[in-house]
Amino acid sequence: METTIKYSIIIGLAALATQITRWAPFILLSKAKGSFAFLQYLGKVVPSAAIGLLVVYCLRDLDFSAQASRSIAAATSAALTAAIQAAKGKTPFSIAAGTLAYMLLIRLV
Amino acid sequence: MQTYKELKKALLAAFPHTVPVLTGFLFLGIAYGMYMDSIGVGAVWALASSLAVFAGSAQYLCAPFFLAPLDWASVFFLTLMINARHFFYGLSLSRQYSASKALRPYLIFALCDETFSLLTSVDPPEDVNRAYFYFFVSALNHFYWSFATLLGALAGSLASFGLEGIEFSLCALFVAMFVEHLKKSKLNCAAGLIGASASICAILLAGADSFIPIAMGAIVAFLSVFRKQVAGLDINLALEDVNGNND
């Protein structure tokens, strides 16, 4: 019984905190007045900036100091994905190539 | 009947875009389910967490708290901090989402990294209902994650599937979407590079565990201070500035 309550509270709080981060911008934007041009500007540039943040976020544990073969595999595969995407622009293909490269590299390196 | 046809069309248009998410979530979700099972929390709670929270990194972060005495403040504030990046997603998608009245609450509820990066990078075909398309991208991703969690928790110690590393598909998805943004226009290219470099600086400053709020602050500050220069890269934004919409 006690664990049931504790587990429910943990999941409830994590869900609540997550929902706050998801709803806040929508609620703030609906209240915002007068700064339309600035918000329009942010709406245009923030998506690209946020994807830049996401890329760094998913590669945040890269470690070049030691003999970290995982980091080498991740950096190489990410670079490969980017190169193929830049050259061909075919998203599924670049993702598949990058993922396969990573799966191979962590087994070989 | 018309609605049913439109729904089906939107589902078929959405599904191919979510395949990289499917492969990534399948692996990470199974791993999360196994982890929750291995610390004795159990399949039902793992599934409940994935359905209700649906934010992978926060869920991993919160897992140890299930075993310790209740520490509600840490659960709440750690989740808030790691998920702060969602704030940008709402900012980016508010106009796209305002079109779909009835579905909007669910779209916001389930707005994860992967859904955000897909919906800001790919457009549905002209003849597909946008709101339905957004809905299916969100719901499919939500379903993959929850289903995989349950699968992992039930499979228990059925350790390796021999697919180690397939979770990299999520990282590859972000990298590919990033390149698309860089290619889209000078404006998007500049913004993307600002986002990435600010995040790298924040990691060097604050470490990989707590860099997100700092990176976000730096991005907004930089974009605000250099608004003239950045907006100048886009002819429409630059014209608006000239026309005096300068607030």
Coordinates of C-alpha atoms in Angstrom, one line a residue:
Chain A
M1 CA 0.0 0.0 0.0
E2 CA 2.7 2.4 1.0
T3 CA 4.7 1.7 -2.1
T4 CA 1.6 2.1 -4.3
I5 CA 1.2 5.6 -2.9
K6 CA 4.9 6.4 -3.2
Y7 CA 5.0 5.2 -6.8
S8 CA 1.9 7.1 -7.7
I9 CA 3.3 10.3 -6.2
I10 CA 6.6 9.9 -8.1
I11 CA 4.9 9.3 -11.5
G12 CA 2.4 12.0 -10.8
L13 CA 5.1 14.6 -10.0
A14 CA 7.3 13.6 -12.9
A15 CA 4.2 13.9 -15.2
L16 CA 3.2 17.2 -13.6
A17 CA 6.6 18.7 -14.1
T18 CA 6.8 17.5 -17.7
Q19 CA 3.3 18.9 -18.5
I20 CA 4.3 22.2 -17.0
T21 CA 7.2 22.4 -19.4
R22 CA 5.0 21.4 -22.3
W23 CA 2.0 23.7 -21.6
A24 CA 3.9 26.8 -20.4
P25 CA 4.8 28.3 -23.8
F26 CA 1.3 27.8 -25.2
I27 CA -0.3 29.5 -22.2
L28 CA 2.3 32.3 -22.1
L29 CA 1.9 32.9 -25.9
S30 CA -1.9 33.1 -25.7
K31 CA -1.5 35.8 -23.0
A32 CA 1.3 37.7 -24.8
K33 CA 0.3 40.9 -26.5
G34 CA 2.1 43.7 -28.2
S35 CA 5.3 41.9 -28.9
F36 CA 4.0 40.1 -31.9
A37 CA 6.9 40.8 -34.2
F38 CA 9.4 39.6 -31.7
L39 CA 7.5 36.4 -31.1
Q40 CA 7.2 35.9 -34.8
Y41 CA 10.9 36.2 -35.0
L42 CA 11.5 33.8 -32.2
G43 CA 9.0 31.4 -33.7
K44 CA 11.1 31.4 -36.9
V45 CA 14.6 31.0 -35.3
V46 CA 14.0 28.9 -32.2
P47 CA 13.1 25.6 -33.9
S48 CA 16.5 25.5 -35.7
A49 CA 18.3 26.6 -32.5
A50 CA 16.4 23.9 -30.5
I51 CA 17.4 21.2 -33.0
G52 CA 21.0 22.3 -32.5
L53 CA 20.5 22.0 -28.8
L54 CA 19.0 18.5 -29.3
V55 CA 22.0 17.3 -31.3
V56 CA 24.4 18.4 -28.6
Y57 CA 22.0 17.0 -26.0
C58 CA 22.1 13.5 -27.5
L59 CA 25.9 13.6 -28.0
R60 CA 26.5 15.2 -24.6
D61 CA 28.3 12.2 -23.1
L62 CA 31.0 12.2 -25.8
D63 CA 34.4 11.8 -24.1
F64 CA 37.5 12.3 -26.2
S65 CA 40.0 12.4 -23.3
A66 CA 40.2 8.6 -22.6
Q67 CA 40.1 5.7 -24.9
A68 CA 36.3 5.9 -25.2
S69 CA 35.4 3.7 -28.1
R70 CA 31.7 4.5 -27.7
S71 CA 32.4 8.2 -28.1
I72 CA 34.5 7.6 -31.2
A73 CA 31.7 5.4 -32.7
A74 CA 29.0 8.0 -31.9
A75 CA 31.0 10.9 -33.3
T76 CA 31.9 9.0 -36.4
S77 CA 28.4 7.8 -37.0
A78 CA 26.9 11.3 -36.4
A79 CA 29.3 12.8 -38.8
L80 CA 28.5 10.1 -41.4
T81 CA 24.7 10.8 -41.0
A82 CA 25.3 14.5 -41.4
A83 CA 27.5 14.0 -44.5
I84 CA 25.0 11.7 -46.2
Q85 CA 22.1 14.0 -45.3
A86 CA 23.9 17.0 -46.7
A87 CA 24.8 15.2 -49.9
K88 CA 21.6 13.3 -50.7
G89 CA 18.9 14.8 -48.5
K90 CA 17.2 11.4 -48.1
T91 CA 16.4 11.3 -44.3
P92 CA 15.5 7.6 -43.9
F93 CA 18.7 6.6 -45.8
S94 CA 21.0 8.8 -43.7
I95 CA 19.4 7.6 -40.5
A96 CA 19.7 4.0 -41.4
A97 CA 23.3 4.4 -42.6
G98 CA 24.3 6.3 -39.4
T99 CA 22.6 3.8 -37.1
L100 CA 24.1 0.7 -38.9
A101 CA 27.5 2.4 -38.8
Y102 CA 27.2 2.9 -35.0
M103 CA 26.0 -0.7 -34.4
L104 CA 29.0 -2.0 -36.4
L105 CA 31.5 0.3 -34.8
I106 CA 30.6 -0.5 -31.2
R107 CA 31.1 -4.1 -32.0
L108 CA 34.4 -3.7 -33.9
V109 CA 36.2 -0.8 -32.3
Chain B
M1 CA -17.0 8.0 -43.7
Q2 CA -15.2 11.1 -45.0
T3 CA -13.5 11.5 -41.6
Y4 CA -12.5 7.8 -41.6
K5 CA -10.9 8.2 -45.0
E6 CA -9.1 11.4 -43.9
L7 CA -7.8 9.7 -40.8
K8 CA -6.5 6.7 -42.7
K9 CA -4.8 9.0 -45.2
A10 CA -3.1 11.0 -42.4
L11 CA -2.0 7.8 -40.7
L12 CA -0.4 6.5 -43.8
A13 CA 1.3 9.8 -44.4
A14 CA 2.6 10.0 -40.8
F15 CA 3.8 6.4 -40.3
P16 CA 6.9 6.4 -42.6
H17 CA 8.3 9.5 -40.9
T18 CA 8.0 7.8 -37.5
V19 CA 10.0 4.7 -38.5
P20 CA 13.3 6.0 -37.1
V21 CA 11.5 6.8 -33.9
L22 CA 10.0 3.4 -33.8
T23 CA 13.4 1.7 -34.0
G24 CA 14.9 4.0 -31.4
F25 CA 12.0 3.9 -29.0
L26 CA 11.7 0.2 -29.3
F27 CA 15.2 -0.3 -28.1
L28 CA 15.2 2.5 -25.4
G29 CA 11.7 1.6 -24.2
I30 CA 12.6 -2.1 -23.9
A31 CA 15.7 -1.1 -22.0
Y32 CA 13.7 1.2 -19.7
G33 CA 11.1 -1.5 -19.0
M34 CA 13.8 -4.0 -18.3
Y35 CA 15.5 -1.6 -15.9
M36 CA 12.3 -0.8 -14.1
D37 CA 11.7 -4.6 -13.8
S38 CA 15.2 -5.3 -12.6
I39 CA 14.9 -2.8 -9.7
G40 CA 11.6 -4.4 -8.7
V41 CA 9.2 -1.7 -9.7
G42 CA 7.2 -3.9 -12.1
A43 CA 5.6 -3.8 -15.5
V44 CA 2.4 -1.9 -14.5
W45 CA 4.3 1.0 -13.0
A46 CA 6.8 1.1 -15.8
L47 CA 3.9 1.3 -18.3
A48 CA 2.1 3.9 -16.2
S49 CA 5.2 6.0 -16.2
S50 CA 5.7 5.8 -19.9
L51 CA 2.0 6.6 -20.6
A52 CA 1.7 9.5 -18.2
V53 CA 5.2 11.1 -18.2
F54 CA 6.3 10.2 -21.8
A55 CA 9.7 11.9 -21.5
G56 CA 12.5 9.2 -21.6
S57 CA 15.4 11.0 -20.1
A58 CA 13.3 12.2 -17.1
Q59 CA 11.9 8.7 -16.6
Y60 CA 15.4 7.3 -16.5
L61 CA 16.4 10.0 -14.1
C62 CA 13.5 9.3 -11.8
A63 CA 13.9 5.5 -11.7
P64 CA 16.3 5.4 -8.6
F65 CA 13.7 7.5 -6.6
F66 CA 11.3 4.6 -6.7
L67 CA 13.7 2.7 -4.4
A68 CA 14.6 5.5 -2.0
P69 CA 12.4 7.2 0.6
L70 CA 10.1 9.7 -1.1
D71 CA 12.0 12.8 -2.2
W72 CA 9.3 14.7 -4.0
A73 CA 11.3 17.9 -4.4
S74 CA 14.1 16.1 -6.3
V75 CA 11.7 14.3 -8.6
F76 CA 9.8 17.4 -9.4
F77 CA 12.7 19.8 -9.9
L78 CA 15.1 17.4 -11.7
T79 CA 12.2 16.6 -14.2
L80 CA 11.5 20.3 -14.6
M81 CA 15.1 21.1 -15.4
I82 CA 15.8 18.2 -17.8
N83 CA 12.5 18.9 -19.6
A84 CA 13.0 22.7 -19.8
R85 CA 13.9 22.2 -23.5
H86 CA 10.2 21.5 -24.1
F87 CA 9.6 25.2 -23.6
F88 CA 11.2 25.8 -27.0
Y89 CA 9.0 23.3 -28.7
G90 CA 5.8 25.0 -27.7
L91 CA 7.2 28.3 -28.8
S92 CA 8.0 26.8 -32.2
L93 CA 4.8 24.9 -32.7
S94 CA 2.1 27.2 -31.2
R95 CA 1.0 28.4 -34.6
Q96 CA 0.9 25.0 -36.2
Y97 CA -1.0 23.5 -33.3
S98 CA -3.6 26.3 -33.1
A99 CA -5.3 25.0 -36.2
S100 CA -6.4 21.7 -34.5
K101 CA -8.8 22.7 -31.7
A102 CA -10.0 19.3 -30.5
L103 CA -6.7 17.5 -30.8
R104 CA -4.6 20.4 -29.4
P105 CA -4.6 19.2 -25.8
Y106 CA -3.3 15.8 -26.7
L107 CA -0.7 17.3 -29.1
I108 CA 0.7 19.4 -26.3
F109 CA 0.4 16.6 -23.7
A110 CA 2.5 14.3 -25.9
L111 CA 5.0 16.8 -27.3
C112 CA 8.4 14.9 -27.1
D113 CA 11.8 15.6 -28.7
E114 CA 11.2 13.3 -31.6
T115 CA 7.7 14.6 -32.4
F116 CA 9.0 18.2 -32.2
S117 CA 11.9 17.6 -34.6
L118 CA 9.7 15.8 -37.1
L119 CA 6.9 18.3 -37.1
T120 CA 9.2 21.3 -37.5
S121 CA 11.1 19.6 -40.3
V122 CA 8.6 17.7 -42.5
D123 CA 5.4 18.9 -44.0
P124 CA 2.5 16.6 -44.7
P125 CA 1.4 16.3 -48.4
E126 CA -1.1 19.0 -49.5
D127 CA -4.1 16.7 -49.5
V128 CA -3.6 15.4 -46.0
N129 CA -5.4 16.9 -43.0
R130 CA -2.6 18.6 -41.0
A131 CA -4.2 18.2 -37.6
Y132 CA -4.7 14.5 -38.1
F133 CA -1.1 14.2 -39.4
Y134 CA 0.3 16.0 -36.3
F135 CA -2.0 13.7 -34.2
F136 CA -0.7 10.5 -35.7
V137 CA 3.0 11.5 -35.5
S138 CA 2.4 12.2 -31.8
A139 CA 0.3 9.2 -31.0
L140 CA 2.4 6.7 -32.9
N141 CA 5.5 7.9 -31.0
H142 CA 3.6 7.8 -27.7
F143 CA 2.4 4.3 -28.5
Y144 CA 5.9 3.0 -29.5
W145 CA 7.4 4.2 -26.3
S146 CA 4.7 2.8 -24.0
F147 CA 4.5 -0.5 -25.9
A148 CA 8.3 -1.0 -25.8
T149 CA 8.3 -0.2 -22.1
L150 CA 5.7 -2.9 -21.4
L151 CA 7.5 -5.3 -23.6
G152 CA 10.8 -4.8 -21.8
A153 CA 9.3 -5.0 -18.4
L154 CA 7.5 -8.3 -19.2
A155 CA 10.6 -9.8 -21.0
G156 CA 12.4 -9.2 -17.7
S157 CA 15.9 -10.6 -17.7
L158 CA 15.7 -11.8 -21.3
A159 CA 18.8 -9.7 -21.6
S160 CA 20.3 -9.0 -25.0
F161 CA 18.4 -9.0 -28.2
G162 CA 21.7 -8.5 -30.1
L163 CA 20.4 -5.1 -31.2
E164 CA 22.7 -3.0 -29.0
G165 CA 23.3 0.4 -30.6
I166 CA 20.0 0.6 -32.5
E167 CA 19.0 3.4 -30.1
F168 CA 21.5 5.6 -32.1
S169 CA 18.7 6.0 -34.6
L170 CA 17.2 8.8 -32.4
C171 CA 20.5 10.6 -32.4
A172 CA 20.8 10.1 -36.2
L173 CA 17.3 11.5 -36.6
F174 CA 18.2 14.7 -34.8
V175 CA 21.5 15.0 -36.8
A176 CA 19.6 14.6 -40.1
M177 CA 16.9 17.1 -39.1
F178 CA 19.6 19.5 -38.0
V179 CA 21.3 19.3 -41.4
E180 CA 17.9 19.9 -43.0
H181 CA 17.5 23.1 -41.0
L182 CA 21.0 24.2 -41.9
K183 CA 20.2 23.7 -45.6
K184 CA 16.7 25.4 -45.4
S185 CA 17.8 29.0 -45.4
K186 CA 20.5 31.4 -44.2
L187 CA 18.3 32.3 -41.3
N188 CA 17.7 28.7 -40.2
C189 CA 21.4 28.0 -40.7
A190 CA 22.5 30.8 -38.4
A191 CA 19.9 29.9 -35.8
G192 CA 20.9 26.2 -35.8
L193 CA 24.6 27.0 -35.4
I194 CA 23.8 29.5 -32.6
G195 CA 21.8 26.8 -30.9
A196 CA 24.5 24.2 -31.2
S197 CA 27.4 26.4 -30.2
A198 CA 25.5 27.9 -27.2
S199 CA 24.8 24.3 -26.1
I200 CA 28.4 23.3 -26.4
C201 CA 29.5 26.3 -24.4
A202 CA 26.9 25.5 -21.7
I203 CA 28.2 21.9 -21.4
L204 CA 31.8 23.2 -21.1
L205 CA 30.6 25.6 -18.4
A206 CA 28.1 23.6 -16.4
G207 CA 28.7 20.0 -17.3
A208 CA 26.6 17.5 -19.2
D209 CA 24.0 17.0 -16.4
S210 CA 22.7 20.4 -16.0
F211 CA 23.5 22.4 -19.1
I212 CA 20.0 22.7 -20.6
P213 CA 18.6 25.7 -18.8
I214 CA 21.8 27.6 -19.3
A215 CA 22.0 26.7 -23.0
M216 CA 18.4 27.9 -23.4
G217 CA 19.0 31.2 -21.6
A218 CA 22.1 31.8 -23.7
I219 CA 20.2 31.0 -27.0
V220 CA 17.4 33.4 -26.2
A221 CA 19.8 36.1 -25.0
F222 CA 21.9 35.8 -28.1
L223 CA 19.0 35.7 -30.5
S224 CA 17.5 38.8 -28.8
V225 CA 20.7 40.8 -28.7
F226 CA 21.6 40.1 -32.3
R227 CA 18.1 40.2 -33.5
K228 CA 18.8 42.8 -36.2
Q229 CA 21.7 40.8 -37.6
V230 CA 19.9 37.4 -37.5
A231 CA 16.6 38.7 -38.8
G232 CA 18.5 40.5 -41.6
L233 CA 19.3 37.1 -43.1
D234 CA 15.6 36.7 -43.9
I235 CA 14.0 39.1 -46.4
N236 CA 10.5 39.0 -44.8
L237 CA 11.7 39.5 -41.2
A238 CA 14.1 42.3 -42.4
L239 CA 11.2 44.1 -44.2
E240 CA 9.0 43.9 -41.1
D241 CA 11.8 45.6 -39.1
V242 CA 12.1 48.3 -41.7
N243 CA 8.3 48.9 -41.7
G244 CA 8.6 49.8 -38.0
N245 CA 7.2 46.7 -36.3
N246 CA 10.0 47.1 -33.9
D247 CA 8.8 46.3 -30.5

